[in-house]
mmCIF file of C-alpha atoms in Angstrom:
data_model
loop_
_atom_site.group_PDB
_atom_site.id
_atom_site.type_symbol
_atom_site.label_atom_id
_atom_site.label_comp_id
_atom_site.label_asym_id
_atom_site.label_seq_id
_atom_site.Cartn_x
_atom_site.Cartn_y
_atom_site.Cartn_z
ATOM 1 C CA UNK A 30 96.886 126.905 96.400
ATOM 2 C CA UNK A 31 97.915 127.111 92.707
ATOM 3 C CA UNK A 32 100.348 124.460 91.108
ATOM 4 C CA UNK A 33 100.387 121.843 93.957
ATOM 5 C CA UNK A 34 102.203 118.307 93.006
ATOM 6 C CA UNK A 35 100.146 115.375 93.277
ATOM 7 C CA UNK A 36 102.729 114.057 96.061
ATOM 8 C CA UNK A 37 102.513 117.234 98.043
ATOM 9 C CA UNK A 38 99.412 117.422 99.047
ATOM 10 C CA UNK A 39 99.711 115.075 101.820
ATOM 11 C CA UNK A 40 101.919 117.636 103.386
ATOM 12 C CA UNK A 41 99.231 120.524 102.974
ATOM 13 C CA UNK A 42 97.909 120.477 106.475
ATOM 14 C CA UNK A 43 94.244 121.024 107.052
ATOM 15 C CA UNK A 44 90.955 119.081 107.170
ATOM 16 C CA UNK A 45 89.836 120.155 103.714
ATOM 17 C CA UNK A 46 92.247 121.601 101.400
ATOM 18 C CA UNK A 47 91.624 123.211 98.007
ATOM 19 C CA UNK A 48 94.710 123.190 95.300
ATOM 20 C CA UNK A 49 94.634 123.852 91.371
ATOM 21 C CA UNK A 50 96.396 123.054 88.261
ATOM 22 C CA UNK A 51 96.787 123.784 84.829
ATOM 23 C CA UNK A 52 98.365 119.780 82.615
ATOM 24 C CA UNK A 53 99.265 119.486 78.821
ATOM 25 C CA UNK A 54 97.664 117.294 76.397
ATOM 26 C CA UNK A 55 99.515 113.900 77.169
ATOM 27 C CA UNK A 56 100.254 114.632 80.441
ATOM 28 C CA UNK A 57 100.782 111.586 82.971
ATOM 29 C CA UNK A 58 100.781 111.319 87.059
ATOM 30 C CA UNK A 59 101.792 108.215 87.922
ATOM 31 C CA UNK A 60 100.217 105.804 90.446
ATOM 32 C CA UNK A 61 99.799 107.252 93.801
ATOM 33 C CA UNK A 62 97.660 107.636 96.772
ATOM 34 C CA UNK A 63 96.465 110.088 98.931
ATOM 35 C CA UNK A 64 95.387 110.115 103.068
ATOM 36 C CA UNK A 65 92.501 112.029 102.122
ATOM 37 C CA UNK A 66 90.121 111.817 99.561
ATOM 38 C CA UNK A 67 90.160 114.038 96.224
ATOM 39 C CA UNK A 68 87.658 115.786 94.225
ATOM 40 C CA UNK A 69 89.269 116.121 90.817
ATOM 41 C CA UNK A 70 87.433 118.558 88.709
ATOM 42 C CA UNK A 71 88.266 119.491 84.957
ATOM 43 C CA UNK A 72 87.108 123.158 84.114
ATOM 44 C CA UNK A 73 87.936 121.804 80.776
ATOM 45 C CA UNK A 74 89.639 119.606 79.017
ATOM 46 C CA UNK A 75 89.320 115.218 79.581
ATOM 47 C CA UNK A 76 91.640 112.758 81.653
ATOM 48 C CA UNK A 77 91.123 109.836 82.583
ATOM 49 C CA UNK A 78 91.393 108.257 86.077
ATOM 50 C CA UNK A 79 92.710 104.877 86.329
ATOM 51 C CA UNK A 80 93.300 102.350 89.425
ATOM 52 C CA UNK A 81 93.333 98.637 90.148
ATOM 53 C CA UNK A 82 89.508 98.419 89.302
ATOM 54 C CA UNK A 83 88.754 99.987 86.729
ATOM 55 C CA UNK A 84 89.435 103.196 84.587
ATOM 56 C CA UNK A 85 87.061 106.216 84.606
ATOM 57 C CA UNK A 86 86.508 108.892 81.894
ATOM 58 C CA UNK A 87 86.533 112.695 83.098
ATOM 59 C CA UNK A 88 84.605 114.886 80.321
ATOM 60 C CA UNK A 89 84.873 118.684 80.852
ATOM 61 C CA UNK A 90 83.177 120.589 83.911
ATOM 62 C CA UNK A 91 82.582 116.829 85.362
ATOM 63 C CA UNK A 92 84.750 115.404 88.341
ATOM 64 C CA UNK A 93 86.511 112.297 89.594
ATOM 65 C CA UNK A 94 85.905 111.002 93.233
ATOM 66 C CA UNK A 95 88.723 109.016 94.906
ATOM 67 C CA UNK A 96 88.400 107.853 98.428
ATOM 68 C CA UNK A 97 91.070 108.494 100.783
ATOM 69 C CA UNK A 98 93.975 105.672 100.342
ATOM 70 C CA UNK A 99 93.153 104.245 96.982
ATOM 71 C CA UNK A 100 96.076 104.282 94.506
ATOM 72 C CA UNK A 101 95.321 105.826 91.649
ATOM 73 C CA UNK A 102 97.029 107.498 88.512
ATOM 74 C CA UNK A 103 95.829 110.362 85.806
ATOM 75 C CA UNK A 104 96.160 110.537 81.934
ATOM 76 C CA UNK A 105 95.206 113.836 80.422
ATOM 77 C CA UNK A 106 93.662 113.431 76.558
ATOM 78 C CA UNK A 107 93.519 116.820 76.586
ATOM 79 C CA UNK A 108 94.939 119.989 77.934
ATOM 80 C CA UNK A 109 93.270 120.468 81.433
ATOM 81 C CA UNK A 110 92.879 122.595 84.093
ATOM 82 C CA UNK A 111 91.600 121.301 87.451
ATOM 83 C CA UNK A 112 90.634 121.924 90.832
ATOM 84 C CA UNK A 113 91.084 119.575 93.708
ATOM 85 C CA UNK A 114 89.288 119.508 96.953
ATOM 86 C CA UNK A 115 91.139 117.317 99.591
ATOM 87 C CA UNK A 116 88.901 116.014 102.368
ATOM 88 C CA UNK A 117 89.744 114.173 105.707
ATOM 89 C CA UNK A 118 87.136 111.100 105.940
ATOM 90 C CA UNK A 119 86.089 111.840 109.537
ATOM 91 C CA UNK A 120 84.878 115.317 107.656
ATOM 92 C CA UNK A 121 81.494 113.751 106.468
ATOM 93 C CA UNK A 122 79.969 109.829 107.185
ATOM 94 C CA UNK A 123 78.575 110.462 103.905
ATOM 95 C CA UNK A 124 81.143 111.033 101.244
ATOM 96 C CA UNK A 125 81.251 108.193 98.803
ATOM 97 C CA UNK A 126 83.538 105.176 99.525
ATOM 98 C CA UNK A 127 84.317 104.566 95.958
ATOM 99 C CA UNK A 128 85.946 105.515 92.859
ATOM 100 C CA UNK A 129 83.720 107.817 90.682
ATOM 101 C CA UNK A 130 82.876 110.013 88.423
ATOM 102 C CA UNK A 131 80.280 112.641 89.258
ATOM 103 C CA UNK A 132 77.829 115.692 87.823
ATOM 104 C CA UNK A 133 79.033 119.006 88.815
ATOM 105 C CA UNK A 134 76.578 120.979 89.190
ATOM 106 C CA UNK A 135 76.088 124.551 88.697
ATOM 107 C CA UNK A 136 76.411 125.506 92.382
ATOM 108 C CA UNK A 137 79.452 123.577 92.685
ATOM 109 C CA UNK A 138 80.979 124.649 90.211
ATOM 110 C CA UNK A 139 81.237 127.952 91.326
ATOM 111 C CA UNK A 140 81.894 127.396 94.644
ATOM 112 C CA UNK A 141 85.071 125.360 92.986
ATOM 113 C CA UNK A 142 86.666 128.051 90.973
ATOM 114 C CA UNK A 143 85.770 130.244 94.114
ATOM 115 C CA UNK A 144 88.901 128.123 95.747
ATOM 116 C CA UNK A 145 91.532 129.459 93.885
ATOM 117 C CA UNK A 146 91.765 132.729 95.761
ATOM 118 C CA UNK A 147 90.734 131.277 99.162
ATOM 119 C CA UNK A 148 93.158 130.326 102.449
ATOM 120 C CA UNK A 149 94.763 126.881 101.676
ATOM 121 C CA UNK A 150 93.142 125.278 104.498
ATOM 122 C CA UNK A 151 89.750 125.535 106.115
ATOM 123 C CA UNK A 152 87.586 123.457 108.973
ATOM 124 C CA UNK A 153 84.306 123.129 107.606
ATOM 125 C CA UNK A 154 82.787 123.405 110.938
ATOM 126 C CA UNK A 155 83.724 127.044 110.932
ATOM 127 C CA UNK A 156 81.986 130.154 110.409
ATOM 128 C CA UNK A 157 84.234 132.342 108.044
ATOM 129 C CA UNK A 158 83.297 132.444 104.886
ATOM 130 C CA UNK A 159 86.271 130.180 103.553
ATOM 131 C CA UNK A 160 85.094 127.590 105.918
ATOM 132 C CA UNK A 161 80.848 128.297 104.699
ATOM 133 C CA UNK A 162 82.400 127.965 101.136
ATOM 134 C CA UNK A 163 84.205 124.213 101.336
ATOM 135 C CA UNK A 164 81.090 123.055 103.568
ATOM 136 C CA UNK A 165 79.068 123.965 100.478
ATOM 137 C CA UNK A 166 80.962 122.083 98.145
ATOM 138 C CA UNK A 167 81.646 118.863 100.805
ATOM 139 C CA UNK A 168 77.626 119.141 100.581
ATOM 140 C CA UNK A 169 77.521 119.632 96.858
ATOM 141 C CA UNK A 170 79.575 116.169 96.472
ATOM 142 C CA UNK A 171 77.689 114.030 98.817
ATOM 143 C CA UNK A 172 74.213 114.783 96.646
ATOM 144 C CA UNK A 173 75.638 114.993 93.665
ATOM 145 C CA UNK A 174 75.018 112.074 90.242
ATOM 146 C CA UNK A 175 77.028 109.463 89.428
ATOM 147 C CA UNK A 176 77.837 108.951 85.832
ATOM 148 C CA UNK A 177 78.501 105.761 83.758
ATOM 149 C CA UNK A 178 81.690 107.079 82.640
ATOM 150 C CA UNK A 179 83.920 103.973 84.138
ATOM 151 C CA UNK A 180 85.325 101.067 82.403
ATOM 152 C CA UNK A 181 85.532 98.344 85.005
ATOM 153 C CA UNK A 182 88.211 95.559 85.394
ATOM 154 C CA UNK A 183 87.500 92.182 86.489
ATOM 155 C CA UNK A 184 88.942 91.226 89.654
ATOM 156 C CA UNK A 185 90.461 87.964 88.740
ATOM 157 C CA UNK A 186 94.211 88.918 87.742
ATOM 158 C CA UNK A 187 94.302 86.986 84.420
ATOM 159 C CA UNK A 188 90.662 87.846 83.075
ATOM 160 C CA UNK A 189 91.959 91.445 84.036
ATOM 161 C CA UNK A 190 95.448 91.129 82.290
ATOM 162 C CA UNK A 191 93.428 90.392 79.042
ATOM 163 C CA UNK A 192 91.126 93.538 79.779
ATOM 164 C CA UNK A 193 93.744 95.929 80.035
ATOM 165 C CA UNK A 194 95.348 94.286 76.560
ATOM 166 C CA UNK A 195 92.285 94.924 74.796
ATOM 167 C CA UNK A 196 91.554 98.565 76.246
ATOM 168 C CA UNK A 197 95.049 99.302 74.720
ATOM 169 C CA UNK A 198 94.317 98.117 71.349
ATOM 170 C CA UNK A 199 90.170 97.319 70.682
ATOM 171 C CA UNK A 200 89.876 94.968 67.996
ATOM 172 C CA UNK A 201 86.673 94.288 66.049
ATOM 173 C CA UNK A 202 87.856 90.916 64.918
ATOM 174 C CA UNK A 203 88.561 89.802 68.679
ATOM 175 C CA UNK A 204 85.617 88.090 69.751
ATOM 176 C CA UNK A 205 84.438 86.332 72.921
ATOM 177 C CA UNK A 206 85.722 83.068 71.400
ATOM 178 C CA UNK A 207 89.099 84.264 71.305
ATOM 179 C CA UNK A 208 89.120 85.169 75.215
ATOM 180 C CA UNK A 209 87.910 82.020 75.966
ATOM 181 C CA UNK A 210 90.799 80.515 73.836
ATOM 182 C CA UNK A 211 93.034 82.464 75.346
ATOM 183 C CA UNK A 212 91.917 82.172 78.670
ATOM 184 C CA UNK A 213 91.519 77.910 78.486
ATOM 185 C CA UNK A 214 87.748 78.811 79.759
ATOM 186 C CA UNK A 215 84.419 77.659 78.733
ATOM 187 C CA UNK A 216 81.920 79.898 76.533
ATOM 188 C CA UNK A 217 79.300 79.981 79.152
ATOM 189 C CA UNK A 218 82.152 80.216 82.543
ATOM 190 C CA UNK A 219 83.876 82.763 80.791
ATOM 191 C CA UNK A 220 80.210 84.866 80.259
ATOM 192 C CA UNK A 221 79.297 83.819 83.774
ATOM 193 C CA UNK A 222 82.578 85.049 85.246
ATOM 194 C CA UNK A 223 82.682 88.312 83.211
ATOM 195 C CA UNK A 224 79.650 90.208 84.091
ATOM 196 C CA UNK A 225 79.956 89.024 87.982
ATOM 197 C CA UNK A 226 82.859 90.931 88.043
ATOM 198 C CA UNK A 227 82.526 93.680 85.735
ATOM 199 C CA UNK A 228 78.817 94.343 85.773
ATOM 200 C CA UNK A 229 78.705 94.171 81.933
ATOM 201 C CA UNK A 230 78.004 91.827 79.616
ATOM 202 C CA UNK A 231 81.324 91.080 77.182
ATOM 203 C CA UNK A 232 80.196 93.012 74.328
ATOM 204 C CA UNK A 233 78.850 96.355 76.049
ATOM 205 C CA UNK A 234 82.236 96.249 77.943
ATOM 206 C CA UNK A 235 83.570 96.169 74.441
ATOM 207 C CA UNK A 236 81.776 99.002 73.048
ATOM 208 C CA UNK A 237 82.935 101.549 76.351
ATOM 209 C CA UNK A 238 86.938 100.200 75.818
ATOM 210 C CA UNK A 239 86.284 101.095 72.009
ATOM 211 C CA UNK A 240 85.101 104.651 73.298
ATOM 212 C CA UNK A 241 87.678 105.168 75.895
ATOM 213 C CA UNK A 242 90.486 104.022 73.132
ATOM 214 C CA UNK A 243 89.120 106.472 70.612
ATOM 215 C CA UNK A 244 89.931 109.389 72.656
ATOM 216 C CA UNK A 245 93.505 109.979 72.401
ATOM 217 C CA UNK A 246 93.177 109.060 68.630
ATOM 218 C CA UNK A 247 90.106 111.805 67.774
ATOM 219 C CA UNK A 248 92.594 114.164 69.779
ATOM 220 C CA UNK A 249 95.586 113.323 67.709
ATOM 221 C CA UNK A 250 93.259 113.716 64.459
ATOM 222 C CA UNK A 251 92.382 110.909 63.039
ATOM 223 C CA UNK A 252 88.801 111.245 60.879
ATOM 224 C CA UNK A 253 85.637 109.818 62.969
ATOM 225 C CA UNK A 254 84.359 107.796 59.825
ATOM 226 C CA UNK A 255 87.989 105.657 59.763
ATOM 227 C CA UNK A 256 87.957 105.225 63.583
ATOM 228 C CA UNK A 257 84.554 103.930 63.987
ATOM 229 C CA UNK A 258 84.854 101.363 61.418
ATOM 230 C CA UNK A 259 88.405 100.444 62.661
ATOM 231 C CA UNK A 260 86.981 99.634 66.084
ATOM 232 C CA UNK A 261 84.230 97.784 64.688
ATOM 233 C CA UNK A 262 81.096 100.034 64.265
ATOM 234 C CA UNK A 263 78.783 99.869 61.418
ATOM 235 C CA UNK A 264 79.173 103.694 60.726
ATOM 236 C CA UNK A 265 80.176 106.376 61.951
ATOM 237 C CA UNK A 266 76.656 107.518 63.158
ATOM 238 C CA UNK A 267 76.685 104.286 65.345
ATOM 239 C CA UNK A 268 80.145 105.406 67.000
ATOM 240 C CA UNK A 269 78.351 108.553 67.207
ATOM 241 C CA UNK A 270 75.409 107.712 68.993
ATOM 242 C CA UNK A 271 77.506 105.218 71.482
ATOM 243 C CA UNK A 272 80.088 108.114 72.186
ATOM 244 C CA UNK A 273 77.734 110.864 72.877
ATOM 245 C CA UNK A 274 75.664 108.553 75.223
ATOM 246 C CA UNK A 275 78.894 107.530 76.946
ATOM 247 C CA UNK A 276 81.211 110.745 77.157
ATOM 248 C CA UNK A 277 78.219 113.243 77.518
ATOM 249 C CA UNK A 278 78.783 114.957 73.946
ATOM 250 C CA UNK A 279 79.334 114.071 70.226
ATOM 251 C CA UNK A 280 83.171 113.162 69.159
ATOM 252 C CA UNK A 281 82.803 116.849 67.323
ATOM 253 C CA UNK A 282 82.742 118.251 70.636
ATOM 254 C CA UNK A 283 84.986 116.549 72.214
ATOM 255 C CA UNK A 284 87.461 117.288 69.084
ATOM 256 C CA UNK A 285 86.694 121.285 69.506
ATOM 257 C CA UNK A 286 87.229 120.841 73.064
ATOM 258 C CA UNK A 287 90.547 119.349 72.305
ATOM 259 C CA UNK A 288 92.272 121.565 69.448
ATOM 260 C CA UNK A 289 91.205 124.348 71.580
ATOM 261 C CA UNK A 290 93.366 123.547 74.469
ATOM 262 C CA UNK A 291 96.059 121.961 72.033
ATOM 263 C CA UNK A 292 99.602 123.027 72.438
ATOM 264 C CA UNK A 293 101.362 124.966 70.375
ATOM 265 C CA UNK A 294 103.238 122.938 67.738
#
């Protein structure tokens, strides 16, 4: 079903439902949940997926995973147009049970943009070809990669406060000393604490906020050489080589990708 709001879906009935929409650059969906879980696929253009955990970047012809219940909201960087496959957990033991982002493969992706002409509703157990179709894809998302594309939060509410601050506005000249300042903690219980909840080490979670900040900014048009060394990078071939290895493809890419699906002004 075409041009399905976020909060309607719940009311879609079916096991496993299959809606799609087209967003403009800078469009928001608030925080919201869901009572089954969501495949979110971009055909192109990037948004980014953010809940209490964590924030995760969605490159083009990639796709967010978001378990059934989990409050979430959606940021697009740049004009998108998705697909969404709604599944009931009791559908599949095996469907992740956390936040993602994951590698669409070729298979899937097909079987995805099949959807848009398909019944709104199928069982998966069936035998129509509707039903073969979303047991493919339910398949398709159990096997398929996860990608590093997430930027983690910690779990303690003040360390995560500060987090969030910094993703907003990356600094170069904000160090680790200044968190501890600010935080009243110890060099080495601040380190300690940080990558126990985050899983990173303070200045590789650093580098991936600097990434996920540049976005909107490369989208709005600002030059790569100025926001690399604004966010700290030696050059602009370091911000390079970081962003590719992050976001899947080189900030001139991503920029093509973006003034292609710009609005009209």
């Amino acid at each position: 079903m075409r041009n399905v709001l976020a909060g309607q879906a719940d009311q879609l009935p079916g096991r496993i439902v299959a809606t799609s929409n087209e967003y403009p650059t800078g469009h928001r969906i608030a925080r919201h949940s869901h009572r089954r879980s969501q495949l979110l696929y971009g055909a192109h253009g990037i948004m980014v997926v953010g809940t209490q955990a964590g924030r995760w970047m969605v490159p083009p012809e990639r796709a967010a995973w978001i378990p059934a219940g989990m409050a979430h909201d959606v940021h697009v960087l740049a004009q998108i147009s998705t697909r969404s496959i709604y599944v009931e957990p009791e559908v599949s033991a095996a469907l992740p049970g956390d936040c993602r982002v994951i590698g669409v493969s070729a298979l899937m992706r097909e079987l995805l943009l099949e959807t848009l002409d398909l019944p709104l509703q199928a069982d998966a157990a069936g035998g129509s070809r509707p039903d073969l179709i979303y047991s493919l894809i339910v398949r398709e998302i159990e096997r398929a990669p996860v990608l590093p594309l997430d930027i983690p939060f910690p779990s303690e509410p003040r360390l995560a406060a500060r987090c969030r601050a910094y993703l907003a506005q990356p600094s170069p000249h904000d160090g680790i000393d200044d968190w501890c300042r600010d935080l009243a903690m110890s060099r080495r219980t601040f380190t300690r604490r940080f990558r126990a909840q985050t899983g990173s080490s303070f200045a590789q979670w650093c580098r991936q906020a600097a990434i996920f900040a540049a976005l909107p900014r490369l989208a709005a048009g600002e030059p790569i050489t100025a926001l690399a060394l604004d966010l700290g990078y030696e050059s602009a071939s370091a911000f390079t080589t970081m962003f590719k290895r992050l976001i899947g493809m080189p900030p001139s890419r991503y920029l093509a990708t973006a003034r292609a699906y710009a609005p009209e002004r």
